[in-house]
Amino acid sequence: MIPNSLQTFLKQFGESQQKALFLTGAGISAESGIPTFRGSEGYWTIGSKNYTPMEIATNYMFRQFPEKVWRWALHYFNNARHAQPNPGHQALATLEKRLGSQRFTLVTQNVDGLHLLAGNTPPNTYCIHGTLSHVRCDDCGEVHPFPQDLGYYTKNDIMPDEEWDKLACPECSELMRPHVLFFDEYYNEAYYKYESALEAAFHTDLLVVVGTTGATNLPLLIFETVLKAGKPIIAINLDNSTFTQTIDIYQQGWVLKGKSGEILPTLATFF
Ligand SMILES: [Zn+2]
């Protein structure tokens, strides 16, 4: 499963003091049963109109229909609340312990919190699209933990007023929002570690891309930064993607096709 040339490289890498950057996307969490936004689960109906996640998970929609956007988010969150880390997540937690905080950085597009649940630490885990574990107030900017006593709601449930009160900002009592990057918003450092993630890309000696296809802006920028620096890239994915094709064309790394829950634990043994 792991080519000899990669085994040799990883052994040398493990014995060096070089830094590794891991970039993960929906593919790693799909193996824990979390549906991707691009699947049919993400679609939503308001009135007679069908919305895609790209249309509903927006700041524009939240300002117009905050409660409807919340119901969409809670429906999605219900799937994530039951999910458990899989062997791919666990392998990344093992690698953070083995390499240490100076040599390990994890950048994730996933908002499900499974990396932290598996044992990766917040200082080394940049959630560039935010996290469902927190909510925030757009009025005063405060970030708060997601109210754990909020019930489970699906799209057809009516949410009582006392439940909505749990989503009110304790500082200014405005309705808070999911602490995630909406599709019509841009990254920043304060909420999404934008600069820290790019900084990590500039300084890394190895990039490992897991279960992501290069469809969004910052992951693509990270990939291009490492590519231009001439550093090796390992891509783990079920299918071909912009990332796997680029590695093949430039011959600058390795493409490993298959489930990250099977490949990452094996890969980790060579570091
Ligand atoms: Zn507030």
mmCIF file of N, CA and C in Angstrom, residues 87-207:
data_model
loop_
_atom_site.group_PDB
_atom_site.id
_atom_site.type_symbol
_atom_site.label_atom_id
_atom_site.label_comp_id
_atom_site.label_asym_id
_atom_site.label_seq_id
_atom_site.Cartn_x
_atom_site.Cartn_y
_atom_site.Cartn_z
ATOM 1 N N PRO A 87 -10.258 5.449 12.615
ATOM 2 C CA PRO A 87 -8.803 5.214 12.708
ATOM 3 C C PRO A 87 -7.941 6.273 12.003
ATOM 4 N N GLY A 88 -8.504 6.955 10.995
ATOM 5 C CA GLY A 88 -7.767 8.036 10.335
ATOM 6 C C GLY A 88 -7.547 9.208 11.276
ATOM 7 N N HIS A 89 -8.607 9.615 11.990
ATOM 8 C CA HIS A 89 -8.478 10.682 12.991
ATOM 9 C C HIS A 89 -7.486 10.261 14.076
ATOM 10 N N GLN A 90 -7.617 9.001 14.523
ATOM 11 C CA GLN A 90 -6.756 8.528 15.617
ATOM 12 C C GLN A 90 -5.285 8.508 15.207
ATOM 13 N N ALA A 91 -5.021 8.168 13.943
ATOM 14 C CA ALA A 91 -3.626 8.148 13.458
ATOM 15 C C ALA A 91 -3.032 9.563 13.501
ATOM 16 N N LEU A 92 -3.840 10.574 13.193
ATOM 17 C CA LEU A 92 -3.340 11.952 13.231
ATOM 18 C C LEU A 92 -3.063 12.402 14.666
ATOM 19 N N ALA A 93 -3.878 11.929 15.614
ATOM 20 C CA ALA A 93 -3.624 12.244 17.025
ATOM 21 C C ALA A 93 -2.321 11.578 17.485
ATOM 22 N N THR A 94 -2.089 10.345 17.039
ATOM 23 C CA THR A 94 -0.843 9.632 17.362
ATOM 24 C C THR A 94 0.357 10.380 16.785
ATOM 25 N N LEU A 95 0.205 10.857 15.543
ATOM 26 C CA LEU A 95 1.317 11.562 14.884
ATOM 27 C C LEU A 95 1.653 12.875 15.590
ATOM 28 N N GLU A 96 0.634 13.561 16.109
ATOM 29 C CA GLU A 96 0.928 14.803 16.847
ATOM 30 C C GLU A 96 1.769 14.496 18.084
ATOM 31 N N LYS A 97 1.414 13.423 18.787
ATOM 32 C CA LYS A 97 2.196 13.033 19.975
ATOM 33 C C LYS A 97 3.622 12.659 19.581
ATOM 34 N N ARG A 98 3.754 11.899 18.484
ATOM 35 C CA ARG A 98 5.066 11.399 18.082
ATOM 36 C C ARG A 98 5.978 12.518 17.586
ATOM 37 N N LEU A 99 5.443 13.403 16.739
ATOM 38 C CA LEU A 99 6.276 14.470 16.156
ATOM 39 C C LEU A 99 6.465 15.626 17.130
ATOM 40 N N GLY A 100 5.503 15.844 18.012
ATOM 41 C CA GLY A 100 5.581 16.956 18.955
ATOM 42 C C GLY A 100 5.032 18.240 18.345
ATOM 43 N N SER A 101 4.720 19.201 19.201
ATOM 44 C CA SER A 101 4.006 20.401 18.754
ATOM 45 C C SER A 101 4.851 21.286 17.836
ATOM 46 N N GLN A 102 6.178 21.179 17.900
ATOM 47 C CA GLN A 102 7.030 22.006 17.037
ATOM 48 C C GLN A 102 7.044 21.499 15.594
ATOM 49 N N ARG A 103 6.713 20.237 15.397
ATOM 50 C CA ARG A 103 6.844 19.640 14.060
ATOM 51 C C ARG A 103 5.511 19.264 13.435
ATOM 52 N N PHE A 104 4.416 19.444 14.161
ATOM 53 C CA PHE A 104 3.114 18.969 13.690
ATOM 54 C C PHE A 104 2.090 20.093 13.643
ATOM 55 N N THR A 105 1.457 20.288 12.501
ATOM 56 C CA THR A 105 0.313 21.210 12.397
ATOM 57 C C THR A 105 -0.797 20.515 11.609
ATOM 58 N N LEU A 106 -2.020 20.671 12.104
ATOM 59 C CA LEU A 106 -3.186 20.115 11.422
ATOM 60 C C LEU A 106 -4.116 21.257 11.023
ATOM 61 N N VAL A 107 -4.409 21.329 9.728
ATOM 62 C CA VAL A 107 -5.376 22.309 9.221
ATOM 63 C C VAL A 107 -6.583 21.518 8.734
ATOM 64 N N THR A 108 -7.763 21.800 9.284
ATOM 65 C CA THR A 108 -8.937 21.031 8.848
ATOM 66 C C THR A 108 -10.046 21.940 8.328
ATOM 67 N N GLN A 109 -10.699 21.443 7.277
ATOM 68 C CA GLN A 109 -11.868 22.126 6.719
ATOM 69 C C GLN A 109 -13.135 21.643 7.434
ATOM 70 N N ASN A 110 -13.008 20.609 8.253
ATOM 71 C CA ASN A 110 -14.189 19.998 8.862
ATOM 72 C C ASN A 110 -14.618 20.757 10.119
ATOM 73 N N VAL A 111 -15.929 20.904 10.273
ATOM 74 C CA VAL A 111 -16.457 21.650 11.419
ATOM 75 C C VAL A 111 -16.987 20.706 12.509
ATOM 76 N N ASP A 112 -16.770 19.392 12.338
ATOM 77 C CA ASP A 112 -17.395 18.406 13.221
ATOM 78 C C ASP A 112 -16.657 18.160 14.539
ATOM 79 N N GLY A 113 -15.459 18.674 14.692
ATOM 80 C CA GLY A 113 -14.746 18.533 15.958
ATOM 81 C C GLY A 113 -14.124 17.166 16.192
ATOM 82 N N LEU A 114 -14.140 16.279 15.200
ATOM 83 C CA LEU A 114 -13.669 14.901 15.433
ATOM 84 C C LEU A 114 -12.158 14.821 15.660
ATOM 85 N N HIS A 115 -11.382 15.747 15.093
ATOM 86 C CA HIS A 115 -9.929 15.719 15.329
ATOM 87 C C HIS A 115 -9.612 15.969 16.814
ATOM 88 N N LEU A 116 -10.318 16.936 17.403
ATOM 89 C CA LEU A 116 -10.064 17.242 18.812
ATOM 90 C C LEU A 116 -10.563 16.099 19.689
ATOM 91 N N LEU A 117 -11.686 15.502 19.299
ATOM 92 C CA LEU A 117 -12.222 14.362 20.044
ATOM 93 C C LEU A 117 -11.246 13.178 20.002
ATOM 94 N N ALA A 118 -10.518 13.043 18.881
ATOM 95 C CA ALA A 118 -9.555 11.943 18.743
ATOM 96 C C ALA A 118 -8.289 12.204 19.563
ATOM 97 N N GLY A 119 -8.031 13.465 19.923
ATOM 98 C CA GLY A 119 -6.863 13.753 20.756
ATOM 99 C C GLY A 119 -5.886 14.767 20.191
ATOM 100 N N ASN A 120 -6.163 15.326 19.024
ATOM 101 C CA ASN A 120 -5.325 16.439 18.553
ATOM 102 C C ASN A 120 -5.607 17.657 19.449
ATOM 103 N N THR A 121 -4.601 18.517 19.607
ATOM 104 C CA THR A 121 -4.745 19.604 20.580
ATOM 105 C C THR A 121 -5.130 20.919 19.887
ATOM 106 N N PRO A 122 -5.949 21.755 20.550
ATOM 107 C CA PRO A 122 -6.383 23.016 19.936
ATOM 108 C C PRO A 122 -5.235 23.903 19.437
ATOM 109 N N PRO A 123 -4.102 24.039 20.150
ATOM 110 C CA PRO A 123 -3.062 24.938 19.616
ATOM 111 C C PRO A 123 -2.484 24.485 18.272
ATOM 112 N N ASN A 124 -2.521 23.188 17.989
ATOM 113 C CA ASN A 124 -1.950 22.683 16.733
ATOM 114 C C ASN A 124 -3.005 22.310 15.704
ATOM 115 N N THR A 125 -4.271 22.612 15.997
ATOM 116 C CA THR A 125 -5.368 22.252 15.090
ATOM 117 C C THR A 125 -6.088 23.523 14.650
ATOM 118 N N TYR A 126 -5.920 23.881 13.388
ATOM 119 C CA TYR A 126 -6.556 25.091 12.875
ATOM 120 C C TYR A 126 -7.842 24.708 12.149
ATOM 121 N N CYS A 127 -8.979 25.120 12.722
ATOM 122 C CA CYS A 127 -10.291 24.826 12.119
ATOM 123 C C CYS A 127 -10.647 25.989 11.188
ATOM 124 N N ILE A 128 -10.182 25.910 9.943
ATOM 125 C CA ILE A 128 -10.269 27.072 9.043
ATOM 126 C C ILE A 128 -11.682 27.361 8.545
ATOM 127 N N HIS A 129 -12.605 26.435 8.768
ATOM 128 C CA HIS A 129 -13.999 26.722 8.429
ATOM 129 C C HIS A 129 -14.854 26.819 9.692
ATOM 130 N N GLY A 130 -14.209 26.947 10.844
ATOM 131 C CA GLY A 130 -14.935 27.074 12.101
ATOM 132 C C GLY A 130 -15.266 25.733 12.717
ATOM 133 N N THR A 131 -16.141 25.755 13.725
ATOM 134 C CA THR A 131 -16.470 24.524 14.433
ATOM 135 C C THR A 131 -17.890 24.573 14.989
ATOM 136 N N LEU A 132 -18.562 23.433 14.929
ATOM 137 C CA LEU A 132 -19.923 23.343 15.468
ATOM 138 C C LEU A 132 -19.928 23.336 16.987
ATOM 139 N N SER A 133 -18.764 23.184 17.593
ATOM 140 C CA SER A 133 -18.709 23.119 19.054
ATOM 141 C C SER A 133 -18.902 24.500 19.676
ATOM 142 N N HIS A 134 -18.904 25.551 18.852
ATOM 143 C CA HIS A 134 -19.076 26.901 19.376
ATOM 144 C C HIS A 134 -20.095 27.694 18.568
ATOM 145 N N VAL A 135 -20.610 28.739 19.196
ATOM 146 C CA VAL A 135 -21.509 29.685 18.527
ATOM 147 C C VAL A 135 -20.921 31.075 18.764
ATOM 148 N N ARG A 136 -21.356 32.027 17.968
ATOM 149 C CA ARG A 136 -20.848 33.372 18.240
ATOM 150 C C ARG A 136 -21.873 34.438 17.887
ATOM 151 N N CYS A 137 -21.644 35.612 18.479
ATOM 152 C CA CYS A 137 -22.548 36.734 18.299
ATOM 153 C C CYS A 137 -21.933 37.683 17.276
ATOM 154 N N ASP A 138 -22.679 37.924 16.198
ATOM 155 C CA ASP A 138 -22.168 38.846 15.185
ATOM 156 C C ASP A 138 -22.229 40.299 15.669
ATOM 157 N N ASP A 139 -23.085 40.554 16.663
ATOM 158 C CA ASP A 139 -23.213 41.929 17.158
ATOM 159 C C ASP A 139 -22.025 42.342 18.012
ATOM 160 N N CYS A 140 -21.682 41.488 19.011
ATOM 161 C CA CYS A 140 -20.592 41.886 19.907
ATOM 162 C C CYS A 140 -19.321 41.067 19.667
ATOM 163 N N GLY A 141 -19.397 40.033 18.798
ATOM 164 C CA GLY A 141 -18.200 39.300 18.401
ATOM 165 C C GLY A 141 -17.777 38.196 19.352
ATOM 166 N N GLU A 142 -18.498 38.021 20.474
ATOM 167 C CA GLU A 142 -18.104 37.016 21.470
ATOM 168 C C GLU A 142 -18.366 35.592 20.963
ATOM 169 N N VAL A 143 -17.429 34.686 21.294
ATOM 170 C CA VAL A 143 -17.582 33.268 20.949
ATOM 171 C C VAL A 143 -17.949 32.504 22.223
ATOM 172 N N HIS A 144 -18.944 31.625 22.135
ATOM 173 C CA HIS A 144 -19.388 30.852 23.295
ATOM 174 C C HIS A 144 -19.509 29.375 22.919
ATOM 175 N N PRO A 145 -19.378 28.464 23.921
ATOM 176 C CA PRO A 145 -19.580 27.040 23.617
ATOM 177 C C PRO A 145 -21.023 26.796 23.156
ATOM 178 N N PHE A 146 -21.214 25.821 22.283
ATOM 179 C CA PHE A 146 -22.555 25.431 21.848
ATOM 180 C C PHE A 146 -23.344 24.974 23.077
ATOM 181 N N PRO A 147 -24.595 25.439 23.251
ATOM 182 C CA PRO A 147 -25.376 25.030 24.441
ATOM 183 C C PRO A 147 -25.660 23.524 24.439
ATOM 184 N N GLN A 148 -25.000 22.826 25.346
ATOM 185 C CA GLN A 148 -25.071 21.362 25.362
ATOM 186 C C GLN A 148 -26.464 20.847 25.689
ATOM 187 N N ASP A 149 -27.285 21.697 26.360
ATOM 188 C CA ASP A 149 -28.616 21.224 26.743
ATOM 189 C C ASP A 149 -29.668 21.506 25.658
ATOM 190 N N LEU A 150 -29.232 22.013 24.525
ATOM 191 C CA LEU A 150 -30.168 22.227 23.410
ATOM 192 C C LEU A 150 -30.610 20.862 22.868
ATOM 193 N N GLY A 151 -31.924 20.705 22.666
ATOM 194 C CA GLY A 151 -32.446 19.418 22.199
ATOM 195 C C GLY A 151 -32.071 19.119 20.756
ATOM 196 N N TYR A 152 -32.502 17.971 20.300
ATOM 197 C CA TYR A 152 -32.237 17.554 18.918
ATOM 198 C C TYR A 152 -33.420 17.950 18.045
ATOM 199 N N TYR A 153 -33.158 18.675 16.995
ATOM 200 C CA TYR A 153 -34.233 19.121 16.101
ATOM 201 C C TYR A 153 -33.889 18.772 14.665
ATOM 202 N N THR A 154 -34.906 18.363 13.946
ATOM 203 C CA THR A 154 -34.721 18.171 12.508
ATOM 204 C C THR A 154 -35.512 19.254 11.787
ATOM 205 N N LYS A 155 -35.467 19.210 10.473
ATOM 206 C CA LYS A 155 -36.025 20.335 9.725
ATOM 207 C C LYS A 155 -37.522 20.526 9.911
ATOM 208 N N ASN A 156 -38.252 19.474 10.311
ATOM 209 C CA ASN A 156 -39.701 19.612 10.441
ATOM 210 C C ASN A 156 -40.162 19.920 11.868
ATOM 211 N N ASP A 157 -39.230 19.928 12.826
ATOM 212 C CA ASP A 157 -39.610 20.175 14.220
ATOM 213 C C ASP A 157 -39.804 21.668 14.477
ATOM 214 N N ILE A 158 -40.727 21.958 15.385
ATOM 215 C CA ILE A 158 -40.876 23.336 15.868
ATOM 216 C C ILE A 158 -39.979 23.477 17.096
ATOM 217 N N MET A 159 -39.163 24.526 17.120
ATOM 218 C CA MET A 159 -38.276 24.711 18.271
ATOM 219 C C MET A 159 -38.918 25.725 19.223
ATOM 220 N N PRO A 160 -39.203 25.307 20.482
ATOM 221 C CA PRO A 160 -39.871 26.218 21.414
ATOM 222 C C PRO A 160 -39.014 27.447 21.771
ATOM 223 N N ASP A 161 -39.713 28.494 22.225
ATOM 224 C CA ASP A 161 -39.017 29.758 22.536
ATOM 225 C C ASP A 161 -37.891 29.573 23.548
ATOM 226 N N GLU A 162 -38.128 28.710 24.564
ATOM 227 C CA GLU A 162 -37.094 28.565 25.607
ATOM 228 C C GLU A 162 -35.818 27.933 25.029
ATOM 229 N N GLU A 163 -35.972 27.167 23.936
ATOM 230 C CA GLU A 163 -34.786 26.616 23.281
ATOM 231 C C GLU A 163 -34.046 27.705 22.502
ATOM 232 N N TRP A 164 -34.820 28.562 21.842
ATOM 233 C CA TRP A 164 -34.186 29.675 21.123
ATOM 234 C C TRP A 164 -33.414 30.571 22.096
ATOM 235 N N ASP A 165 -33.959 30.702 23.329
ATOM 236 C CA ASP A 165 -33.292 31.547 24.329
ATOM 237 C C ASP A 165 -31.870 31.061 24.620
ATOM 238 N N LYS A 166 -31.661 29.734 24.483
ATOM 239 C CA LYS A 166 -30.315 29.182 24.751
ATOM 240 C C LYS A 166 -29.308 29.643 23.703
ATOM 241 N N LEU A 167 -29.819 30.095 22.550
ATOM 242 C CA LEU A 167 -28.928 30.573 21.483
ATOM 243 C C LEU A 167 -28.803 32.102 21.498
ATOM 244 N N ALA A 168 -29.303 32.727 22.576
ATOM 245 C CA ALA A 168 -29.176 34.185 22.696
ATOM 246 C C ALA A 168 -27.838 34.520 23.340
ATOM 247 N N CYS A 169 -27.206 35.584 22.867
ATOM 248 C CA CYS A 169 -25.898 35.983 23.390
ATOM 249 C C CYS A 169 -26.019 36.396 24.863
ATOM 250 N N PRO A 170 -25.199 35.797 25.753
ATOM 251 C CA PRO A 170 -25.254 36.171 27.167
ATOM 252 C C PRO A 170 -24.828 37.626 27.402
ATOM 253 N N GLU A 171 -24.069 38.192 26.467
ATOM 254 C CA GLU A 171 -23.592 39.566 26.639
ATOM 255 C C GLU A 171 -24.658 40.573 26.206
ATOM 256 N N CYS A 172 -25.240 40.354 24.997
ATOM 257 C CA CYS A 172 -26.111 41.396 24.441
ATOM 258 C C CYS A 172 -27.489 40.870 24.042
ATOM 259 N N SER A 173 -27.747 39.589 24.292
ATOM 260 C CA SER A 173 -29.030 38.893 24.052
ATOM 261 C C SER A 173 -29.493 38.801 22.586
ATOM 262 N N GLU A 174 -28.631 39.150 21.637
ATOM 263 C CA GLU A 174 -28.953 38.907 20.218
ATOM 264 C C GLU A 174 -28.874 37.400 19.929
ATOM 265 N N LEU A 175 -29.611 36.940 18.910
ATOM 266 C CA LEU A 175 -29.503 35.534 18.504
ATOM 267 C C LEU A 175 -28.104 35.291 17.927
ATOM 268 N N MET A 176 -27.400 34.319 18.507
ATOM 269 C CA MET A 176 -26.051 34.021 18.010
ATOM 270 C C MET A 176 -26.136 33.176 16.747
ATOM 271 N N ARG A 177 -24.991 32.921 16.127
ATOM 272 C CA ARG A 177 -24.920 32.162 14.874
ATOM 273 C C ARG A 177 -23.958 30.983 15.054
ATOM 274 N N PRO A 178 -24.024 30.003 14.169
ATOM 275 C CA PRO A 178 -22.999 28.946 14.220
ATOM 276 C C PRO A 178 -21.616 29.572 14.021
ATOM 277 N N HIS A 179 -20.625 29.051 14.734
ATOM 278 C CA HIS A 179 -19.259 29.594 14.624
ATOM 279 C C HIS A 179 -18.552 28.934 13.428
ATOM 280 N N VAL A 180 -19.141 29.134 12.267
ATOM 281 C CA VAL A 180 -18.578 28.554 11.043
ATOM 282 C C VAL A 180 -18.472 29.624 9.969
ATOM 283 N N LEU A 181 -17.604 29.349 9.013
ATOM 284 C CA LEU A 181 -17.437 30.267 7.880
ATOM 285 C C LEU A 181 -18.583 30.032 6.901
ATOM 286 N N PHE A 182 -19.461 31.029 6.758
ATOM 287 C CA PHE A 182 -20.534 30.906 5.771
ATOM 288 C C PHE A 182 -19.939 31.012 4.366
ATOM 289 N N PHE A 183 -20.697 30.491 3.397
ATOM 290 C CA PHE A 183 -20.165 30.418 2.026
ATOM 291 C C PHE A 183 -19.905 31.786 1.388
ATOM 292 N N ASP A 184 -20.588 32.836 1.881
ATOM 293 C CA ASP A 184 -20.355 34.164 1.297
ATOM 294 C C ASP A 184 -19.434 35.023 2.165
ATOM 295 N N GLU A 185 -18.657 34.368 3.041
ATOM 296 C CA GLU A 185 -17.739 35.118 3.901
ATOM 297 C C GLU A 185 -16.297 34.753 3.558
ATOM 298 N N TYR A 186 -15.367 35.586 4.061
ATOM 299 C CA TYR A 186 -13.968 35.272 3.813
ATOM 300 C C TYR A 186 -13.249 34.947 5.124
ATOM 301 N N TYR A 187 -12.156 34.207 4.977
ATOM 302 C CA TYR A 187 -11.355 33.797 6.124
ATOM 303 C C TYR A 187 -10.802 35.004 6.890
ATOM 304 N N ASN A 188 -10.532 34.810 8.191
ATOM 305 C CA ASN A 188 -9.722 35.778 8.934
ATOM 306 C C ASN A 188 -8.908 35.022 9.973
ATOM 307 N N GLU A 189 -7.990 35.722 10.596
ATOM 308 C CA GLU A 189 -7.131 35.076 11.588
ATOM 309 C C GLU A 189 -7.868 34.847 12.914
ATOM 310 N N ALA A 190 -8.632 35.846 13.335
ATOM 311 C CA ALA A 190 -9.243 35.783 14.673
ATOM 312 C C ALA A 190 -10.156 34.565 14.832
ATOM 313 N N TYR A 191 -10.974 34.281 13.849
ATOM 314 C CA TYR A 191 -11.919 33.166 13.980
ATOM 315 C C TYR A 191 -11.450 31.897 13.283
ATOM 316 N N TYR A 192 -10.650 32.027 12.224
ATOM 317 C CA TYR A 192 -10.379 30.869 11.360
ATOM 318 C C TYR A 192 -8.893 30.566 11.134
ATOM 319 N N LYS A 193 -8.009 31.305 11.837
ATOM 320 C CA LYS A 193 -6.562 31.018 11.771
ATOM 321 C C LYS A 193 -6.006 31.101 10.347
ATOM 322 N N TYR A 194 -6.524 32.041 9.579
ATOM 323 C CA TYR A 194 -6.122 32.158 8.171
ATOM 324 C C TYR A 194 -4.609 32.352 8.011
ATOM 325 N N GLU A 195 -4.079 33.347 8.734
ATOM 326 C CA GLU A 195 -2.646 33.627 8.571
ATOM 327 C C GLU A 195 -1.781 32.524 9.165
ATOM 328 N N SER A 196 -2.210 31.967 10.278
ATOM 329 C CA SER A 196 -1.450 30.866 10.894
ATOM 330 C C SER A 196 -1.364 29.674 9.939
ATOM 331 N N ALA A 197 -2.464 29.400 9.240
ATOM 332 C CA ALA A 197 -2.485 28.256 8.309
ATOM 333 C C ALA A 197 -1.530 28.511 7.140
ATOM 334 N N LEU A 198 -1.526 29.739 6.620
ATOM 335 C CA LEU A 198 -0.620 30.051 5.509
ATOM 336 C C LEU A 198 0.842 30.041 5.957
ATOM 337 N N GLU A 199 1.062 30.560 7.158
ATOM 338 C CA GLU A 199 2.398 30.568 7.756
ATOM 339 C C GLU A 199 2.927 29.129 7.865
ATOM 340 N N ALA A 200 2.074 28.225 8.322
ATOM 341 C CA ALA A 200 2.453 26.807 8.456
ATOM 342 C C ALA A 200 2.818 26.235 7.088
ATOM 343 N N ALA A 201 2.088 26.642 6.046
ATOM 344 C CA ALA A 201 2.373 26.156 4.685
ATOM 345 C C ALA A 201 3.732 26.653 4.207
ATOM 346 N N PHE A 202 4.064 27.903 4.530
ATOM 347 C CA PHE A 202 5.353 28.467 4.130
ATOM 348 C C PHE A 202 6.520 27.733 4.787
ATOM 349 N N HIS A 203 6.314 27.276 6.016
ATOM 350 C CA HIS A 203 7.430 26.729 6.787
ATOM 351 C C HIS A 203 7.485 25.213 6.836
ATOM 352 N N THR A 204 6.523 24.546 6.202
ATOM 353 C CA THR A 204 6.513 23.088 6.339
ATOM 354 C C THR A 204 7.529 22.433 5.384
ATOM 355 N N ASP A 205 7.948 21.236 5.755
ATOM 356 C CA ASP A 205 8.850 20.450 4.901
ATOM 357 C C ASP A 205 8.104 19.324 4.197
ATOM 358 N N LEU A 206 6.846 19.124 4.601
ATOM 359 C CA LEU A 206 6.027 18.057 4.022
ATOM 360 C C LEU A 206 4.562 18.437 4.192
ATOM 361 N N LEU A 207 3.777 18.207 3.134
ATOM 362 C CA LEU A 207 2.323 18.407 3.228
ATOM 363 C C LEU A 207 1.634 17.068 2.989
#
